[in-house]
Tab-separated table of C-alpha atoms and ligand atoms in Angstrom:
chain	number	residue	atom	x	y	z
J	8	MET	CA	90.345	88.616	74.269
J	9	HIS	CA	91.585	87.548	77.605
J	10	LYS	CA	88.986	85.588	79.533
J	11	VAL	CA	88.800	84.132	83.078
J	12	ALA	CA	87.762	80.566	83.505
J	13	TYR	CA	85.038	81.222	86.085
J	14	GLN	CA	81.557	82.753	85.931
J	15	ASP	CA	80.779	83.268	89.606
J	16	LEU	CA	82.161	82.604	93.022
J	17	ARG	CA	81.336	78.917	92.938
J	18	GLY	CA	83.223	78.626	89.600
J	19	PHE	CA	86.243	80.247	91.250
J	20	ILE	CA	86.048	77.902	94.222
J	21	ASP	CA	86.058	74.960	91.799
J	22	LEU	CA	89.206	76.235	90.125
J	23	VAL	CA	90.874	76.739	93.450
J	24	ASP	CA	89.882	73.197	94.382
J	25	GLU	CA	91.221	71.791	91.152
J	26	ALA	CA	94.509	73.579	91.831
J	27	GLY	CA	94.612	71.711	95.158
J	28	ALA	CA	94.463	74.996	97.178
J	29	LEU	CA	91.097	74.526	98.853
J	30	ARG	CA	90.580	73.098	102.426
J	31	ARG	CA	87.102	72.229	103.615
J	32	ILE	CA	86.664	72.655	107.351
J	33	ALA	CA	83.699	71.375	109.442
J	34	GLY	CA	82.734	72.422	112.922
J	35	ALA	CA	84.617	75.713	113.382
J	36	GLN	CA	82.735	78.268	115.460
J	37	ALA	CA	81.658	81.602	113.974
J	38	VAL	CA	82.914	83.337	117.186
J	39	HIS	CA	86.710	83.807	116.765
J	40	GLU	CA	87.396	80.320	115.471
J	41	ILE	CA	86.754	80.912	111.713
J	42	GLY	CA	88.860	84.046	112.086
J	43	ALA	CA	91.661	82.252	113.885
J	44	ILE	CA	91.907	79.448	111.342
J	45	THR	CA	91.715	82.071	108.501
J	46	GLU	CA	94.602	84.001	110.024
J	47	VAL	CA	96.788	80.974	110.679
J	48	ALA	CA	96.260	79.707	107.026
J	49	ALA	CA	96.957	83.025	105.567
J	50	GLY	CA	100.287	83.163	107.407
J	51	MET	CA	101.513	79.981	105.711
J	52	ALA	CA	103.575	80.160	102.574
J	53	GLU	CA	101.003	79.845	99.693
J	54	GLY	CA	98.425	79.152	102.410
J	55	PRO	CA	95.148	77.599	101.263
J	56	ALA	CA	91.700	79.057	100.703
J	57	LEU	CA	89.136	77.827	103.275
J	58	LEU	CA	85.552	76.770	102.947
J	59	PHE	CA	83.818	76.405	106.312
J	60	ASP	CA	80.708	74.253	106.700
J	61	ASP	CA	78.798	72.724	109.667
J	62	ILE	CA	79.155	75.897	111.517
J	63	PRO	CA	77.673	75.337	115.003
J	64	GLY	CA	74.422	77.232	115.425
J	65	TYR	CA	73.723	77.533	111.651
J	66	ALA	CA	72.116	75.426	109.031
J	67	LYS	CA	74.309	72.821	107.372
J	68	GLY	CA	75.319	74.099	103.958
J	69	PHE	CA	75.493	77.749	104.987
J	70	ARG	CA	79.141	78.197	104.427
J	71	VAL	CA	81.894	80.748	104.754
J	72	PHE	CA	84.697	81.136	102.184
J	73	SER	CA	87.862	82.936	103.235
J	74	ASN	CA	91.419	83.545	101.887
J	75	ALA	CA	90.048	83.649	98.336
J	76	THR	CA	92.916	85.662	96.784
J	77	THR	CA	95.432	85.934	99.547
J	78	SER	CA	98.129	83.858	97.656
J	79	VAL	CA	99.961	84.851	94.548
J	80	GLN	CA	98.572	81.842	92.758
J	81	ARG	CA	94.945	82.649	93.532
J	82	ALA	CA	95.326	86.319	92.886
J	83	ALA	CA	96.645	85.407	89.439
J	84	LEU	CA	93.934	82.892	88.955
J	85	ALA	CA	91.325	85.593	89.753
J	86	LEU	CA	92.765	87.568	86.867
J	87	GLY	CA	92.821	84.605	84.503
J	88	PHE	CA	96.651	84.428	84.434
J	89	ASP	CA	98.822	81.400	84.224
J	90	ALA	CA	99.599	80.570	87.823
J	91	GLN	CA	103.133	79.263	86.846
J	92	VAL	CA	104.701	82.566	86.115
J	93	SER	CA	106.682	84.349	88.817
J	94	PRO	CA	104.871	86.848	91.189
J	95	LEU	CA	106.643	89.762	89.437
J	96	GLU	CA	105.754	88.489	85.915
J	97	ALA	CA	102.082	88.169	87.020
J	98	LEU	CA	102.009	91.635	88.416
J	99	GLN	CA	103.622	93.014	85.274
J	100	ALA	CA	101.110	91.230	83.124
J	101	TRP	CA	98.372	92.790	85.196
J	102	LYS	CA	99.945	96.293	84.884
J	103	THR	CA	100.134	96.003	81.151
J	104	ARG	CA	96.520	94.750	80.880
J	105	ARG	CA	95.171	97.196	83.287
J	106	ASP	CA	96.611	100.051	81.210
J	107	THR	CA	94.442	98.982	78.140
J	108	LEU	CA	91.206	97.602	79.884
J	109	LYS	CA	88.062	98.449	78.066
J	110	PRO	CA	85.179	99.179	80.462
J	111	THR	CA	82.760	96.380	79.788
J	112	PRO	CA	79.194	97.149	81.013
J	113	PRO	CA	77.014	94.468	82.645
J	114	THR	CA	74.278	92.483	80.771
J	115	PHE	CA	70.851	92.370	82.307
J	116	VAL	CA	69.235	88.969	82.866
J	117	ASP	CA	65.914	87.843	84.265
J	118	GLU	CA	66.873	84.972	86.411
J	119	ALA	CA	69.298	84.486	89.235
J	120	PRO	CA	69.809	81.571	91.652
J	121	PHE	CA	69.784	83.942	94.596
J	122	LEU	CA	66.003	84.186	94.020
J	123	GLU	CA	65.771	80.578	95.329
J	124	ASN	CA	65.223	81.878	98.833
J	125	THR	CA	63.700	85.233	99.512
J	126	ALA	CA	62.431	86.940	102.691
J	127	THR	CA	60.804	90.345	103.001
J	128	GLY	CA	59.411	92.590	105.677
J	129	ASP	CA	58.946	90.871	109.011
J	130	ASP	CA	60.361	87.653	107.653
J	131	VAL	CA	63.813	89.107	107.187
J	132	ASP	CA	66.271	87.455	109.594
J	133	ILE	CA	69.917	88.029	108.883
J	134	GLY	CA	70.820	85.956	111.878
J	135	ILE	CA	70.553	82.794	109.757
J	136	TYR	CA	73.819	83.656	107.963
J	137	PRO	CA	76.957	82.687	109.782
J	138	ALA	CA	78.563	86.108	110.135
J	139	PRO	CA	81.905	85.686	111.898
J	140	HIS	CA	83.402	87.515	114.831
J	141	TRP	CA	86.739	87.668	113.036
J	142	HIS	CA	89.101	89.085	115.665
J	143	LYS	CA	88.846	88.689	119.418
J	144	LEU	CA	88.147	92.349	120.289
J	145	ASP	CA	85.781	93.060	117.392
J	146	GLY	CA	82.613	94.758	118.404
J	147	GLY	CA	80.353	92.187	116.968
J	148	PRO	CA	79.734	89.850	114.006
J	149	TYR	CA	80.667	91.191	110.499
J	150	ILE	CA	78.695	89.742	107.728
J	151	GLY	CA	80.514	92.036	105.291
J	152	SER	CA	84.297	91.847	105.534
J	153	GLY	CA	84.617	91.648	101.708
J	154	SER	CA	81.121	92.411	100.657
J	155	LEU	CA	80.147	94.561	97.745
J	156	VAL	CA	78.000	97.585	98.499
J	157	ILE	CA	75.894	98.796	95.584
J	158	THR	CA	74.351	102.223	95.231
J	159	ARG	CA	73.347	104.558	92.257
J	160	ASP	CA	74.147	108.082	91.865
J	161	PRO	CA	70.697	109.895	91.833
J	162	ASP	CA	71.862	112.635	89.479
J	163	GLU	CA	74.112	110.861	87.030
J	164	GLY	CA	72.605	107.349	87.169
J	165	TRP	CA	75.920	105.477	87.324
J	166	VAL	CA	76.272	102.560	89.722
J	167	ASN	CA	79.005	102.170	92.348
J	168	ALA	CA	79.941	98.794	93.639
J	169	SER	CA	82.732	98.865	96.144
J	170	ILE	CA	83.928	96.946	99.270
J	171	TYR	CA	82.935	98.414	102.608
J	172	ARG	CA	82.658	96.513	105.869
J	173	VAL	CA	79.242	95.601	107.198
J	174	GLN	CA	78.516	94.910	110.865
J	175	VAL	CA	75.403	93.057	112.048
J	176	HIS	CA	73.265	94.809	114.727
J	177	GLY	CA	70.017	92.959	114.741
J	178	ASN	CA	67.695	90.859	112.696
J	179	ASN	CA	67.237	93.487	109.956
J	180	ARG	CA	69.839	96.064	110.880
J	181	VAL	CA	73.441	96.378	109.612
J	182	THR	CA	75.881	99.285	109.498
J	183	VAL	CA	78.060	100.273	106.504
J	184	GLN	CA	81.414	101.838	107.393
J	185	PHE	CA	82.970	104.414	105.003
J	186	ASP	CA	86.581	105.193	105.931
J	187	HIS	CA	86.050	108.837	104.864
J	188	THR	CA	83.472	110.935	103.083
J	189	GLY	CA	85.290	110.787	99.788
J	190	ARG	CA	84.298	107.060	99.268
J	191	HIS	CA	81.845	106.915	96.322
J	192	GLY	CA	79.293	104.996	98.448
J	193	SER	CA	79.313	107.882	101.025
J	194	MET	CA	79.108	110.663	98.379
J	195	ILE	CA	76.176	108.969	96.675
J	196	ALA	CA	74.383	108.282	100.016
J	197	ARG	CA	74.892	111.943	100.984
J	198	LYS	CA	73.073	113.056	97.819
J	199	TYR	CA	69.955	111.243	98.947
J	200	TRP	CA	70.348	112.286	102.612
J	201	ASP	CA	70.724	115.853	101.641
J	202	ARG	CA	67.265	115.631	100.088
J	203	GLY	CA	66.005	114.082	103.322
J	204	ILE	CA	65.491	110.582	101.872
J	205	PRO	CA	67.178	107.287	102.460
J	206	CYS	CA	69.627	105.850	99.936
J	207	PRO	CA	68.516	102.696	98.108
J	208	ILE	CA	71.229	100.113	98.682
J	209	ALA	CA	71.992	96.537	97.905
J	210	ILE	CA	74.806	94.525	99.525
J	211	VAL	CA	76.229	91.214	97.992
J	212	HIS	CA	77.877	88.899	100.465
J	213	GLY	CA	79.483	86.392	97.975
J	214	GLN	CA	80.598	87.798	94.608
J	215	ASP	CA	83.276	86.589	92.225
J	216	PRO	CA	86.885	87.719	92.789
J	217	ALA	CA	86.806	90.016	89.652
J	218	LEU	CA	84.122	92.040	91.529
J	219	PHE	CA	86.158	91.880	94.643
J	220	ILE	CA	89.240	93.183	92.857
J	221	ALA	CA	87.213	95.901	91.108
J	222	GLY	CA	85.597	96.891	94.318
J	223	PHE	CA	89.048	97.529	95.835
J	224	GLU	CA	90.439	99.580	92.822
J	225	TYR	CA	90.594	103.307	92.998
J	226	LEU	CA	88.396	104.107	90.015
J	227	PRO	CA	87.240	107.606	89.086
J	228	SER	CA	83.752	108.725	90.134
J	229	GLY	CA	81.465	107.675	87.260
J	230	TYR	CA	83.342	104.607	86.419
J	231	SER	CA	81.265	101.681	87.531
J	232	GLU	CA	83.127	98.785	89.276
J	233	TYR	CA	80.829	96.491	87.231
J	234	ASP	CA	82.385	97.722	83.978
J	235	PHE	CA	85.895	97.269	85.410
J	236	ALA	CA	85.064	93.669	86.696
J	237	GLY	CA	83.721	92.809	83.223
J	238	ALA	CA	86.944	94.004	81.726
J	239	ILE	CA	88.932	91.826	84.107
J	240	LYS	CA	86.875	88.839	83.245
J	241	GLY	CA	86.802	89.477	79.500
J	242	PHE	CA	83.049	89.266	79.418
J	243	PRO	CA	80.094	91.224	80.911
J	244	ILE	CA	78.885	90.575	84.411
J	245	ASP	CA	75.331	89.258	84.386
J	246	VAL	CA	73.142	91.369	86.588
J	247	LEU	CA	69.472	91.129	87.708
J	248	ARG	CA	67.448	94.196	88.666
J	249	GLY	CA	66.911	94.070	92.387
J	250	PRO	CA	63.104	93.475	92.945
J	251	LEU	CA	62.983	96.189	95.592
J	252	THR	CA	65.600	98.776	94.670
J	253	GLY	CA	65.990	98.230	90.973
J	254	LEU	CA	69.779	98.233	91.546
J	255	PRO	CA	71.783	95.978	89.323
J	256	ILE	CA	72.858	92.803	91.392
J	257	PRO	CA	75.339	90.152	90.069
J	258	ALA	CA	73.229	87.142	89.036
J	259	GLY	CA	75.978	84.898	90.525
J	260	ALA	CA	75.618	86.423	93.989
J	261	GLU	CA	75.389	84.101	96.937
J	262	ILE	CA	73.587	86.273	99.601
J	263	VAL	CA	71.988	89.608	98.826
J	264	PHE	CA	70.502	92.321	101.067
J	265	GLU	CA	68.274	95.026	99.707
J	266	GLY	CA	66.984	98.074	101.530
J	267	GLU	CA	67.771	101.623	102.475
J	268	LEU	CA	70.719	103.262	104.077
J	269	LEU	CA	69.132	105.740	106.485
J	270	PRO	CA	70.161	109.391	106.691
J	271	LEU	CA	73.186	109.506	109.025
J	272	GLN	CA	72.007	112.811	110.533
J	273	GLU	CA	68.920	111.060	111.876
J	274	THR	CA	70.076	107.432	112.499
J	275	SER	CA	73.320	105.854	113.389
J	276	LEU	CA	74.675	103.003	115.441
J	277	ALA	CA	78.043	102.495	117.137
J	278	GLU	CA	80.201	100.658	114.695
J	279	GLY	CA	83.293	98.630	115.545
J	280	PRO	CA	85.844	98.292	116.708
J	281	PHE	CA	87.205	96.028	113.895
J	282	GLY	CA	90.675	94.799	113.431
J	283	GLU	CA	92.328	96.675	110.660
J	284	PHE	CA	94.866	95.720	107.961
J	285	THR	CA	97.737	97.200	109.952
J	286	GLY	CA	97.241	94.436	112.526
J	287	TYR	CA	95.891	96.865	115.111
J	288	TYR	CA	92.510	98.344	116.178
J	289	ALA	CA	92.275	101.957	115.040
J	290	ALA	CA	89.482	103.328	117.103
J	291	ASP	CA	86.828	102.282	119.578
J	292	THR	CA	83.354	102.636	118.139
J	293	LYS	CA	82.179	105.367	115.788
J	294	PRO	CA	78.675	106.296	114.520
J	295	ALA	CA	77.956	104.679	111.158
J	296	PRO	CA	74.985	104.769	108.863
J	297	VAL	CA	72.334	102.069	109.306
J	298	MET	CA	70.874	99.915	106.609
J	299	ALA	CA	67.339	98.813	107.126
J	300	VAL	CA	67.364	95.440	105.541
J	301	GLN	CA	64.015	95.048	103.775
J	302	ALA	CA	64.664	91.894	101.771
J	303	THR	CA	67.184	89.124	101.780
J	304	TYR	CA	67.931	86.501	99.086
J	305	HIS	CA	70.228	83.589	98.961
J	306	ARG	CA	71.110	80.692	96.785
J	307	ASN	CA	70.568	77.234	98.231
J	308	ASP	CA	73.500	76.457	100.451
J	309	PRO	CA	74.822	80.000	100.235
J	310	ILE	CA	78.502	80.842	100.619
J	311	LEU	CA	79.311	83.958	102.637
J	312	PHE	CA	82.576	85.638	101.172
J	313	GLY	CA	84.876	86.663	103.965
J	314	SER	CA	88.054	88.761	103.777
J	315	PRO	CA	89.016	90.074	107.173
J	316	PRO	CA	91.933	92.345	107.559
J	317	MET	CA	94.805	90.470	109.337
J	318	LYS	CA	98.175	91.190	110.762
J	319	PRO	CA	100.627	91.818	107.958
J	320	PRO	CA	102.101	90.363	105.795
J	321	ARG	CA	98.634	88.656	105.347
J	322	PHE	CA	96.625	90.603	102.926
J	323	HIS	CA	93.465	90.332	100.824
J	324	PHE	CA	95.412	90.075	97.707
J	325	GLY	CA	98.554	87.909	97.047
J	326	LEU	CA	99.455	90.240	94.271
J	327	PRO	CA	99.971	93.924	95.396
J	328	PHE	CA	97.617	95.468	92.801
J	329	ARG	CA	98.324	99.045	93.903
J	330	ALA	CA	102.026	98.502	93.191
J	331	ALA	CA	101.053	97.780	89.505
J	332	THR	CA	99.195	101.053	89.507
J	333	LEU	CA	102.227	102.883	90.911
J	334	TRP	CA	104.437	101.142	88.305
J	335	SER	CA	102.315	102.296	85.380
J	336	GLY	CA	102.081	105.762	87.025
J	337	LEU	CA	105.975	105.949	87.156
J	338	GLU	CA	106.109	105.145	83.427
J	339	GLN	CA	103.423	107.663	82.553
J	340	LEU	CA	105.464	110.362	84.369
J	341	GLY	CA	108.372	109.454	82.228
J	342	VAL	CA	110.498	107.452	84.620
J	343	THR	CA	112.164	105.008	82.264
J	344	ASP	CA	113.785	101.571	82.983
J	345	VAL	CA	111.602	100.507	85.894
J	346	THR	CA	111.942	96.787	86.095
J	347	GLY	CA	109.504	96.115	88.835
J	348	VAL	CA	107.442	97.585	91.700
J	349	TRP	CA	106.167	95.618	94.688
J	350	GLN	CA	104.566	96.277	98.042
J	351	HIS	CA	105.349	94.183	101.146
J	352	VAL	CA	103.936	94.267	104.686
J	353	SER	CA	100.342	94.631	103.419
J	354	GLN	CA	101.224	97.724	101.235
J	355	LEU	CA	103.066	99.305	104.169
J	356	MET	CA	106.508	99.021	102.362
J	357	THR	CA	107.054	99.875	98.742
J	358	VAL	CA	110.043	98.683	96.557
J	359	VAL	CA	110.964	100.073	93.151
J	360	ALA	CA	113.503	98.232	90.995
J	361	LEU	CA	115.125	100.117	88.060
J	362	LYS	CA	118.166	100.263	85.892
J	363	GLN	CA	119.885	103.555	86.726
J	364	ARG	CA	120.462	105.774	83.597
J	365	TYR	CA	121.400	109.025	85.224
J	366	ALA	CA	122.229	110.628	88.597
J	367	GLY	CA	119.153	111.127	90.540
J	368	HIS	CA	117.079	108.635	88.565
J	369	ALA	CA	116.659	106.308	91.568
J	370	LYS	CA	115.570	109.158	93.889
J	371	ARG	CA	113.207	110.556	91.207
J	372	ALA	CA	111.333	107.164	91.268
J	373	ALA	CA	111.605	106.864	95.051
J	374	LEU	CA	110.028	110.295	95.665
J	375	ILE	CA	107.092	109.522	93.389
J	376	ALA	CA	106.657	106.105	95.123
J	377	ALA	CA	106.777	107.814	98.510
J	378	ALA	CA	104.192	110.408	97.569
J	379	ASN	CA	101.854	107.582	96.493
J	380	SER	CA	102.435	105.105	99.289
J	381	TYR	CA	99.318	105.134	101.372
J	382	MET	CA	100.332	104.699	105.060
J	383	GLY	CA	103.676	103.259	104.041
J	384	ARG	CA	106.680	104.377	106.070
J	385	ILE	CA	109.391	102.703	104.040
J	386	VAL	CA	110.218	103.037	100.334
J	387	VAL	CA	113.285	101.204	98.898
J	388	VAL	CA	114.826	101.672	95.495
J	389	VAL	CA	116.959	98.777	94.156
J	390	ASP	CA	118.912	98.031	90.994
J	391	GLU	CA	117.546	95.883	88.260
J	392	ASP	CA	119.301	92.753	89.351
J	393	ILE	CA	117.080	92.638	92.383
J	394	ASP	CA	113.470	91.090	92.295
J	395	PRO	CA	111.499	93.642	94.283
J	396	SER	CA	108.954	90.860	95.192
J	397	ASN	CA	111.786	88.945	97.020
J	398	LEU	CA	112.107	90.537	100.412
J	399	ALA	CA	115.338	88.615	101.142
J	400	ASP	CA	116.894	90.014	97.969
J	401	VAL	CA	115.626	93.449	98.801
J	402	MET	CA	117.255	93.335	102.281
J	403	TRP	CA	120.513	91.982	100.680
J	404	ALA	CA	120.582	95.146	98.621
J	405	VAL	CA	119.852	97.326	101.613
J	406	THR	CA	122.697	95.701	103.640
J	407	THR	CA	125.274	95.763	100.823
J	408	ARG	CA	124.495	98.859	98.722
J	409	CYS	CA	123.086	101.356	101.055
J	410	GLU	CA	125.270	103.524	103.304
J	411	PRO	CA	122.814	104.791	105.874
J	412	SER	CA	124.648	108.081	106.455
J	413	GLU	CA	124.243	108.897	102.787
J	414	SER	CA	121.450	106.870	101.322
J	415	VAL	CA	118.505	107.545	103.653
J	416	ASP	CA	116.131	110.489	103.360
J	417	ILE	CA	113.160	111.321	105.541
J	418	VAL	CA	110.076	112.951	104.045
J	419	ARG	CA	107.965	114.531	106.739
J	420	ASN	CA	104.274	115.227	107.015
J	421	ALA	CA	103.303	112.741	104.326
J	422	TRP	CA	100.230	110.658	103.495
J	423	SER	CA	99.006	108.294	106.113
J	424	SER	CA	95.674	107.931	107.986
J	425	GLY	CA	93.739	107.687	111.119
J	426	LEU	CA	94.429	103.920	110.919
J	427	ASP	CA	98.097	104.474	111.589
J	428	PRO	CA	98.929	103.029	115.019
J	429	ARG	CA	101.998	105.140	115.527
J	430	ILE	CA	100.307	108.567	115.280
J	431	SER	CA	99.433	109.927	118.720
J	432	PRO	CA	95.882	110.221	119.736
J	433	GLU	CA	96.415	114.015	120.309
J	434	ALA	CA	97.632	114.434	116.772
J	435	LYS	CA	94.695	112.442	115.348
J	436	GLN	CA	92.348	114.563	117.449
J	437	ARG	CA	93.730	117.640	115.710
J	438	GLY	CA	93.220	115.897	112.410
J	439	LEU	CA	96.995	115.416	111.907
J	440	THR	CA	97.148	111.957	110.373
J	441	SER	CA	100.335	112.433	108.449
J	442	HIS	CA	103.541	110.621	109.177
J	443	SER	CA	107.160	110.520	107.829
J	444	LYS	CA	108.571	108.230	105.254
J	445	MET	CA	111.941	106.775	104.959
J	446	ILE	CA	113.488	106.503	101.515
J	447	ILE	CA	116.272	103.966	101.396
J	448	ASP	CA	118.346	104.128	98.291
J	449	ALA	CA	119.619	100.617	98.059
J	450	CYS	CA	121.026	101.039	94.585
J	451	LYS	CA	124.729	101.044	93.936
J	452	PRO	CA	125.883	104.664	93.962
J	453	PHE	CA	125.574	105.985	90.391
J	454	ASP	CA	129.146	107.052	90.120
J	455	GLN	CA	130.282	103.581	91.240
J	456	LEU	CA	128.198	101.504	88.865
J	457	ALA	CA	131.229	100.470	86.745
J	458	THR	CA	133.453	99.765	89.705
J	459	TYR	CA	131.097	98.267	92.317
J	460	PRO	CA	132.224	94.853	93.540
J	461	ARG	CA	130.838	92.203	91.184
J	462	THR	CA	128.133	89.925	92.595
J	463	THR	CA	128.744	86.285	92.956
J	464	SER	CA	125.040	85.505	92.355
J	465	LEU	CA	123.402	84.348	89.183
J	466	SER	CA	121.460	87.015	87.283
J	467	LEU	CA	117.697	86.762	87.440
J	468	GLU	CA	117.762	85.335	83.834
J	469	GLU	CA	120.395	82.829	84.689
J	470	ALA	CA	118.523	81.647	87.752
J	471	LYS	CA	115.339	81.388	85.828
J	472	ALA	CA	117.010	79.304	83.063
J	473	THR	CA	118.592	76.992	85.702
J	474	GLU	CA	115.318	76.573	87.436
J	475	ALA	CA	113.679	75.732	84.068
J	476	LYS	CA	116.208	73.109	83.328
J	477	TRP	CA	116.918	71.585	86.732
J	478	GLY	CA	113.992	72.743	88.949
J	479	ALA	CA	111.998	69.510	88.706
J	480	MET	CA	114.961	67.555	89.887
J	481	LEU	CA	115.723	69.904	92.763
J	482	ARG	CA	112.106	69.760	94.011
J	483	GLY	CA	112.194	65.908	93.900
A	16	FMN	C1	88.473	93.535	102.150
A	16	FMN	C2	88.369	95.025	102.041
A	16	FMN	C3	87.717	95.731	102.970
A	16	FMN	C4	87.526	97.093	102.945
A	16	FMN	N1	86.805	97.811	103.890
A	16	FMN	C5	86.553	99.069	103.734
A	16	FMN	C6	85.735	99.762	104.688
A	16	FMN	O1	85.218	99.225	105.549
A	16	FMN	N2	85.525	101.068	104.443
A	16	FMN	C7	86.065	101.804	103.409
A	16	FMN	O2	85.864	102.946	103.266
A	16	FMN	N3	86.812	101.129	102.537
A	16	FMN	C8	87.145	99.852	102.645
A	16	FMN	N4	87.957	99.218	101.766
A	16	FMN	C9	88.608	99.940	100.635
A	16	FMN	C10	87.728	100.345	99.543
A	16	FMN	O3	87.032	99.168	99.110
A	16	FMN	C11	88.550	100.889	98.340
A	16	FMN	O4	89.328	101.912	98.756
A	16	FMN	C12	87.699	101.207	97.199
A	16	FMN	O5	88.532	101.720	96.126
A	16	FMN	C13	86.686	102.263	97.454
A	16	FMN	O6	85.928	102.445	96.330
A	16	FMN	P1	85.038	103.824	95.983
A	16	FMN	O7	86.160	104.773	95.413
A	16	FMN	O8	84.034	103.410	94.963
A	16	FMN	O9	84.509	104.340	97.316
A	16	FMN	C14	88.122	97.795	101.797
A	16	FMN	C15	88.779	97.113	100.883
A	16	FMN	C16	88.914	95.750	100.936
A	16	FMN	C17	89.681	94.928	99.867
A	17	MN	MN1	83.761	103.697	92.925
């Protein structure tokens, strides 16, 4: 069975360090500076992961880790893949494995390092943790930008563990922000609130990247992210029953909050604004449910996991996991000969590569991709000689195989969201958060396949073979 080479976040950081991709930074301020450095590093080609220490105003050893999986290499490492394969090969390997993953339930254990430091009741002070102000206009410090929020369905008993942002509002108060009421965390909380009781909740600030990836996946209700993360790792996640809530908490967690998410109808705080993954602010503040933090736990010298949204193409994951899901979806719907799917600009542009078999094949794939591209305005289809992960190649196809007057379609009133900066405030007010999508058919016209001017370029296979034989010499 496929296994990853790390147990917990620290194990992953060690692997990143061994790969030469970790930078230790001392003295950066929690207000805007950690965020600024994270953004600049994420904008570099294969930019490094960052471990901040000696943060002014906080105890030495209380660290922040950012850009965990922002590079292709580290996203592949998180999945336990050979970092040497090409980005598209890594995504294809993930697609294939994801299709056959066996849910792997967690194992309960009795000890966890996070019990090294505990505080309850009046002793709770979340101000000891270096929660960054990530972007300049953010409404406050966010201790949770990539934190795992754990709740249990009161009727069915299954445990949800997903990523929702967490803003600090005081010594023992945070808010949890659900983008919409269909989030499992929101649906579960509402079941408690409808009975007039608060929802027991645990938040982990510092989990391993398998849990981070699982927490981002669209899983069906009832499918615990713990089981998915165990499947990614190839072995079960060790969990400890939370002393206060009884919720399963990853034993390898760095910082843990336990408490109650108070009924939104009774208590709320103004949440945000917070910089979004589009590179813009979406709204001013909105009322969000409040967690009363009743207990905190942390390992000695805890590491706060941070994954702020940043201006594209910077993204939480160097491999576009949702493109893999779309790729397998195309196959399941019977679209043959798809040679690759990728998303650029932080998921806002989707590219499908395929070998055309029949007239309309490319458009069939493009329409499915368009329908499933959340907030994405541009969908491009290219032939099989184009690597969809290579934006320069994709644009070469667009500029040499697409005739705009014939090859572009606009699909109106399609799936976007209130985060879309281009939708007018009036439309959003009316609940109209759809936009249009441009489909660019950058494939050679089907009836010209045999006669299209031949390319001067090496095929993908030839380029790969040449790289294998001569690459070391070229790199010097
Ligand atoms: C770094 C990061 C931050 C996120 N922040 C939020 C958030 O604040 N609110 C939200 O509803 N979804 C957020 N998401 C998206 C959800 O985690 C994602 O859609 C997940 O599949 C939801 O899980 P669920 O179906 O269990 O609710 C974030 C994802 C990532 C990777
Ligand atoms: Mn879920």
